[in-house]
Short mmCIF file of C-alpha atoms and ligand atoms in Angstrom, two decimals:
data_model
loop_
_atom_site.label_atom_id
_atom_site.label_comp_id
_atom_site.label_asym_id
_atom_site.label_seq_id
_atom_site.Cartn_x
_atom_site.Cartn_y
_atom_site.Cartn_z
CA ASN V 1 0.00 0.00 0.00
CA LYS V 2 1.21 3.47 -0.93
CA ILE V 3 1.20 5.74 2.13
CA ILE V 4 -0.69 8.94 1.36
CA ARG V 5 0.00 11.88 3.63
CA THR V 6 -1.58 14.73 1.73
CA MET V 7 -5.10 14.69 0.39
CA LYS V 8 -7.42 17.31 -1.02
CA ALA V 9 -10.31 18.37 1.18
CA VAL V 10 -13.94 19.05 0.33
CA ILE V 11 -16.00 21.15 2.74
CA PRO V 12 -19.75 21.16 2.01
CA ALA V 13 -21.33 24.41 3.16
CA ALA V 14 -24.20 25.02 0.73
CA GLY V 15 -27.22 23.95 2.81
CA PHE V 16 -30.12 26.25 3.69
CA GLY V 17 -29.68 25.79 7.44
CA THR V 18 -33.44 25.58 7.85
CA ARG V 19 -33.30 24.36 11.45
CA PHE V 20 -31.71 27.63 12.49
CA LEU V 21 -34.05 30.09 10.79
CA PRO V 22 -34.42 33.04 11.01
CA LEU V 23 -30.80 33.24 12.20
CA THR V 24 -29.48 31.62 9.01
CA LYS V 25 -31.57 33.45 6.42
CA ALA V 26 -28.80 35.82 5.31
CA GLN V 27 -26.09 34.69 7.74
CA PRO V 28 -24.66 31.29 6.72
CA LYS V 29 -24.71 28.71 9.51
CA GLU V 30 -21.04 27.98 8.74
CA MET V 31 -20.21 31.64 9.49
CA LEU V 32 -21.68 31.60 13.02
CA PRO V 33 -18.95 32.79 15.38
CA ILE V 34 -17.22 30.47 17.83
CA VAL V 35 -14.95 32.53 20.12
CA ASN V 36 -13.32 34.93 17.63
CA LYS V 37 -13.69 33.20 14.28
CA PRO V 38 -16.42 31.72 12.11
CA THR V 39 -17.21 28.02 12.43
CA ILE V 40 -15.88 27.20 8.96
CA GLN V 41 -12.49 28.69 9.81
CA TRP V 42 -12.16 26.14 12.64
CA VAL V 43 -12.94 23.45 10.05
CA VAL V 44 -10.40 24.80 7.55
CA GLU V 45 -7.76 24.99 10.30
CA GLU V 46 -8.36 21.31 11.19
CA ALA V 47 -7.73 20.37 7.53
CA ILE V 48 -4.57 22.48 7.40
CA ASP V 49 -3.31 20.95 10.68
CA ALA V 50 -3.77 17.56 9.02
CA GLY V 51 -1.36 18.64 6.27
CA ILE V 52 -3.95 19.57 3.64
CA THR V 53 -3.17 22.43 1.26
CA ASP V 54 -5.97 22.19 -1.35
CA ILE V 55 -9.48 22.89 -0.13
CA ALA V 56 -12.74 23.12 -2.08
CA ILE V 57 -15.64 24.76 -0.29
CA ILE V 58 -19.05 23.83 -1.69
CA THR V 59 -21.19 26.90 -1.30
CA SER V 60 -24.23 28.59 -2.79
CA LYS V 61 -25.05 31.91 -4.44
CA HIS V 62 -26.79 33.04 -1.26
CA LYS V 63 -23.76 32.42 0.93
CA GLN V 64 -21.25 34.88 -0.50
CA ALA V 65 -19.91 35.64 2.99
CA ILE V 66 -18.05 32.31 3.06
CA GLU V 67 -16.07 33.05 -0.07
CA SER V 68 -15.40 36.65 1.02
CA HIS V 69 -13.97 35.37 4.29
CA PHE V 70 -11.28 33.28 2.58
CA ARG V 71 -10.48 35.62 -0.33
CA PRO V 72 -8.09 38.59 -0.07
CA MET V 73 -9.88 41.92 0.41
CA LYS V 74 -7.63 44.55 -1.14
CA GLY V 75 -9.36 47.67 0.24
CA LEU V 76 -9.30 46.37 3.81
CA GLU V 77 -5.68 45.27 3.49
CA SER V 78 -4.45 48.62 2.22
CA THR V 79 -6.40 50.50 4.91
CA LEU V 80 -4.91 48.31 7.66
CA ALA V 81 -1.43 48.81 6.18
CA LYS V 82 -1.89 52.60 5.92
CA THR V 83 -3.19 52.93 9.48
CA GLY V 84 -0.45 50.72 10.91
CA LYS V 85 -2.78 47.95 12.08
CA LEU V 86 -0.20 45.36 11.20
CA ARG V 87 -1.31 42.63 13.60
CA GLU V 88 -4.83 42.74 12.20
CA LEU V 89 -3.42 42.78 8.66
CA GLU V 90 -1.34 39.70 9.40
CA LYS V 91 -4.39 37.91 10.83
CA ILE V 92 -6.54 38.35 7.75
CA LYS V 93 -3.68 37.58 5.37
CA GLU V 94 -2.96 34.39 7.29
CA ILE V 95 -6.43 33.04 6.47
CA ASN V 96 -6.08 33.76 2.75
CA LYS V 97 -2.60 32.28 2.51
CA SER V 98 -3.21 29.19 4.64
CA ALA V 99 -4.35 26.98 1.73
CA ASN V 100 -5.37 27.03 -1.93
CA PHE V 101 -9.10 27.61 -1.89
CA GLU V 102 -11.57 26.75 -4.61
CA PHE V 103 -15.24 27.69 -4.35
CA ILE V 104 -17.75 25.45 -6.08
CA ILE V 105 -21.38 26.50 -6.34
CA GLN V 106 -24.05 23.89 -5.66
CA ASP V 107 -27.02 25.32 -7.57
CA GLU V 108 -29.61 23.89 -5.22
CA PRO V 109 -29.11 22.16 -1.87
CA LYS V 110 -30.16 18.73 -3.09
CA GLY V 111 -28.42 16.94 -0.26
CA LEU V 112 -24.97 16.26 1.15
CA GLY V 113 -24.27 13.47 -1.37
CA HIS V 114 -25.05 15.86 -4.22
CA ALA V 115 -22.82 18.54 -2.67
CA ILE V 116 -19.88 16.14 -2.66
CA LEU V 117 -20.52 15.15 -6.28
CA CYS V 118 -19.99 18.83 -7.18
CA ALA V 119 -16.32 18.36 -6.18
CA GLU V 120 -15.61 15.40 -8.46
CA LYS V 121 -13.49 17.35 -10.95
CA PHE V 122 -11.59 19.13 -8.18
CA VAL V 123 -10.75 15.84 -6.44
CA GLY V 124 -9.60 13.93 -9.53
CA ASP V 125 -8.22 10.45 -9.09
CA SER V 126 -6.95 10.42 -5.49
CA PRO V 127 -8.39 9.68 -2.07
CA PHE V 128 -9.89 12.78 -0.48
CA VAL V 129 -11.21 14.10 2.82
CA VAL V 130 -14.68 15.49 3.50
CA LEU V 131 -15.25 17.81 6.47
CA LEU V 132 -18.74 19.18 7.15
CA GLY V 133 -18.61 22.95 7.26
CA ASP V 134 -20.94 23.19 10.25
CA THR V 135 -19.14 20.72 12.51
CA ILE V 136 -16.15 21.47 14.74
CA CYS V 137 -14.02 18.58 16.03
CA ILE V 138 -11.59 19.11 18.86
CA GLY V 139 -9.17 16.40 19.91
CA ASN V 140 -5.73 14.93 19.75
CA PRO V 141 -5.06 13.51 17.21
CA ASN V 142 -7.01 15.95 15.14
CA CYS V 143 -9.97 14.02 13.67
CA THR V 144 -8.93 14.40 10.01
CA ARG V 145 -5.33 13.44 10.73
CA GLY V 146 -6.52 10.39 12.68
CA LEU V 147 -8.66 9.28 9.72
CA ILE V 148 -5.82 9.74 7.22
CA ASP V 149 -3.58 7.57 9.43
CA ILE V 150 -6.24 4.84 9.57
CA TYR V 151 -6.81 5.11 5.82
CA ASN V 152 -3.13 4.40 5.34
CA LEU V 153 -3.43 1.06 7.19
CA ASN V 154 -5.36 -0.61 4.36
CA GLY V 155 -6.33 2.02 1.76
CA LYS V 156 -10.07 1.65 2.47
CA SER V 157 -12.57 4.47 2.96
CA VAL V 158 -13.10 5.39 6.62
CA PHE V 159 -15.16 7.93 8.56
CA ALA V 160 -15.49 9.17 12.13
CA VAL V 161 -18.32 8.36 14.55
CA GLU V 162 -19.21 9.23 18.13
CA LYS V 163 -21.55 7.64 20.64
CA VAL V 164 -24.71 9.71 21.08
CA GLU V 165 -27.66 9.57 23.48
CA LEU V 166 -30.38 7.16 22.34
CA GLU V 167 -32.90 9.98 21.84
CA ASP V 168 -30.45 11.70 19.46
CA THR V 169 -30.19 8.87 16.89
CA LYS V 170 -32.91 10.54 14.83
CA ARG V 171 -30.60 13.47 14.12
CA TYR V 172 -27.71 11.54 12.57
CA GLY V 173 -26.63 8.69 10.31
CA ILE V 174 -26.23 5.63 12.56
CA VAL V 175 -23.91 2.68 11.87
CA SER V 176 -23.24 -0.89 12.91
CA GLY V 177 -20.54 -3.39 12.02
CA LYS V 178 -17.94 -5.85 13.25
CA GLU V 179 -15.05 -4.83 15.45
CA PHE V 180 -11.88 -4.74 13.33
CA GLU V 181 -9.56 -3.15 15.86
CA ARG V 182 -10.11 -1.16 19.02
CA ASP V 183 -12.42 1.78 18.12
CA ILE V 184 -12.54 0.68 14.46
CA LEU V 185 -15.54 -1.14 12.94
CA LYS V 186 -15.88 -2.76 9.54
CA ILE V 187 -19.25 -1.35 8.55
CA GLU V 188 -22.18 -3.62 7.74
CA TYR V 189 -25.12 -1.26 7.95
CA LEU V 190 -25.79 2.47 7.87
CA VAL V 191 -29.12 4.19 8.27
CA GLU V 192 -30.00 7.89 8.08
CA LYS V 193 -31.76 9.43 11.09
CA PRO V 194 -33.45 6.33 12.61
CA ASN V 195 -35.85 6.57 15.52
CA PRO V 196 -34.28 5.25 18.74
CA GLU V 197 -36.23 1.97 18.56
CA GLU V 198 -34.90 1.28 15.03
CA ALA V 199 -31.33 2.44 15.58
CA PRO V 200 -28.80 -0.40 15.12
CA SER V 201 -26.44 1.24 17.64
CA ARG V 202 -25.71 4.61 19.22
CA LEU V 203 -22.74 5.31 16.95
CA ALA V 204 -23.46 8.43 14.92
CA ILE V 205 -21.63 9.65 11.82
CA LEU V 206 -19.96 12.88 12.89
CA GLY V 207 -18.96 14.66 9.69
CA ARG V 208 -15.37 13.67 8.83
CA TYR V 209 -14.60 11.16 6.07
CA VAL V 210 -11.80 9.82 3.87
CA PHE V 211 -13.04 8.34 0.60
CA ASN V 212 -11.36 6.61 -2.30
CA PRO V 213 -12.08 8.35 -5.61
CA ASP V 214 -14.33 5.48 -6.78
CA PHE V 215 -16.77 6.72 -4.14
CA PHE V 216 -18.12 9.12 -6.77
CA GLU V 217 -19.39 6.14 -8.80
CA TYR V 218 -21.47 4.95 -5.86
CA GLN V 219 -22.71 8.46 -5.17
CA ARG V 220 -23.67 9.11 -8.81
CA ASN V 221 -26.04 6.14 -8.75
CA ILE V 222 -27.94 7.32 -5.71
CA THR V 223 -31.39 8.80 -6.24
CA GLU V 224 -33.37 10.94 -3.82
CA GLY V 225 -33.74 9.30 -0.42
CA ILE V 226 -34.99 10.41 2.96
CA GLY V 227 -36.29 14.02 2.93
CA GLY V 228 -36.11 14.11 -0.91
CA GLU V 229 -32.32 14.64 -0.64
CA ILE V 230 -29.47 12.82 -2.35
CA GLN V 231 -28.00 11.25 0.73
CA LEU V 232 -24.34 10.57 1.38
CA THR V 233 -25.31 7.74 3.73
CA ASP V 234 -27.01 5.82 0.89
CA ALA V 235 -23.80 5.86 -1.18
CA MET V 236 -21.80 4.79 1.90
CA GLN V 237 -24.20 1.87 2.38
CA GLU V 238 -23.54 0.76 -1.22
CA LEU V 239 -19.81 1.09 -0.70
CA ALA V 240 -19.96 -0.95 2.53
CA GLN V 241 -21.83 -3.69 0.69
CA LYS V 242 -19.70 -3.86 -2.46
CA ASP V 243 -16.28 -2.98 -1.05
CA GLU V 244 -15.07 -2.23 2.48
CA LEU V 245 -15.85 0.76 4.67
CA TYR V 246 -14.62 1.43 8.20
CA SER V 247 -15.62 3.70 11.07
CA TRP V 248 -13.39 5.13 13.78
CA THR V 249 -14.75 6.27 17.11
CA PHE V 250 -13.15 9.68 17.44
CA PRO V 251 -11.70 10.15 20.94
CA GLY V 252 -12.52 13.84 21.06
CA LYS V 253 -15.39 16.26 21.07
CA ARG V 254 -17.69 17.06 18.14
CA TYR V 255 -19.82 20.20 18.08
CA ASP V 256 -22.69 20.22 15.59
CA ILE V 257 -23.09 23.96 15.10
CA GLY V 258 -26.42 23.30 13.36
CA THR V 259 -27.92 22.87 16.84
CA MET V 260 -28.40 25.66 19.36
CA LYS V 261 -27.05 23.50 22.20
CA ASP V 262 -23.73 22.69 20.52
CA TRP V 263 -23.35 26.24 19.23
CA PHE V 264 -23.64 27.66 22.77
CA GLN V 265 -21.50 24.89 24.21
CA ALA V 266 -18.73 25.25 21.62
CA HIS V 267 -18.59 29.00 22.13
CA ILE V 268 -18.34 28.71 25.91
CA GLN V 269 -16.03 25.69 26.13
CA LEU V 270 -13.65 26.92 23.44
CA SER V 271 -13.69 30.46 24.89
CA SER V 272 -12.69 29.01 28.26
CA LYS V 273 -9.62 27.46 26.58
CA SER V 274 -8.73 30.65 24.74
CA GLU V 275 -7.05 33.97 25.50
CA PHE V 276 -10.55 35.19 26.50
CA SER V 277 -10.99 32.78 29.43
CA GLU V 278 -10.73 35.47 32.12
CA LEU V 279 -13.22 37.64 30.30
CA LEU V 280 -15.60 34.67 30.08
CA ASP V 281 -15.26 34.01 33.85
CA GLU V 282 -16.01 37.66 34.54
CA VAL V 283 -19.12 37.56 32.32
CA ILE V 284 -20.37 34.36 33.97
CA ASP V 285 -19.73 35.72 37.48
CA ASN V 286 -21.83 38.75 36.63
CA LEU V 287 -24.82 36.87 35.21
P1 UTP P 1 -27.03 19.76 7.24
O1 UTP P 1 -28.12 18.90 6.78
O2 UTP P 1 -26.67 19.78 8.69
O3 UTP P 1 -27.24 21.28 6.80
O4 UTP P 1 -25.74 19.44 6.36
P2 UTP P 1 -28.51 22.04 6.24
O5 UTP P 1 -29.20 21.23 5.19
O6 UTP P 1 -28.02 23.39 5.87
O7 UTP P 1 -29.35 22.17 7.57
P3 UTP P 1 -30.91 22.10 7.85
O8 UTP P 1 -31.21 20.64 8.03
O9 UTP P 1 -31.63 22.72 6.68
O10 UTP P 1 -31.06 22.90 9.11
C1 UTP P 1 -24.42 19.39 6.86
C2 UTP P 1 -23.49 20.27 6.03
O11 UTP P 1 -23.64 19.95 4.65
C3 UTP P 1 -23.93 21.11 3.89
C4 UTP P 1 -24.52 22.11 4.89
O12 UTP P 1 -24.25 23.44 4.47
C5 UTP P 1 -23.82 21.75 6.18
O13 UTP P 1 -22.60 22.46 6.36
N1 UTP P 1 -24.89 20.79 2.80
C6 UTP P 1 -26.07 20.16 3.06
C7 UTP P 1 -24.57 21.14 1.50
O14 UTP P 1 -23.49 21.68 1.23
N2 UTP P 1 -25.48 20.88 0.50
C8 UTP P 1 -26.67 20.27 0.74
O15 UTP P 1 -27.43 20.05 -0.23
C9 UTP P 1 -26.96 19.90 2.06
#
């Protein structure tokens, strides 16, 4: 097996964010702030920490703010330079320079599987990483890096899961399989958003994946599934049946910023680990 250290990354961020309306009508869910940066910047930084330099963000016409955040903004840069705000200038330049960004428009949010298909040309003929643009993962090893290392064991597609409360199975893709190694399952069955009584386990897909390029063939053959969307989980089920697919229980924390609870929690927990921790304590003491 050839060891692959660097992969391209695809970050889907083109959904309507309907669960968060009206908050997400004009403000993309992926741009909601966590401490001092937008959610999607945390996601991009995870990819970069895992050694990735080429990133495609799948976005939509209505979500221009995402592209603006990662593109140079000449007027702002020259004003910061002229007024001597060099630290601020460095900070915004850092984001633009941190990777090669490509922005791919998904015309309509037809589902996560469809969003990933939009990146087929960008990915080409190599294994690639998918990171959901509304999900922050914190842990050591970094979730994406951990998956790439596992991928390199046998060259098979692999994705991250976490154990959720039984009542939460209806919010996620749920998996079951045979133990392959500690924390790694060979997947037998995946189901999208099952009710607790139908869930095959409490292991939920958390939004980080490494796929072989032939994954696109499986995804292309998938028609509309649950909720009228072209589901990623359906293509993964095909892959698990016809080839091999593995899950890894990520030993860290996942925040699903598409839920109010995780958005609040991420902001508070990550603020308490940041340079703003004293300020946070002061705010909480004064509540
Ligand atoms: P979600 O299903 O959580 O996002 O998809 P959503 O569809 O925007 O949210 P709701 O259910 O309407 O509230 C996870 C990620 O996949 C992206 C979303 O932007 C989000 O970051 N996505 C989803 C796409 O890029 N395209 C799609 O068609 C669907």
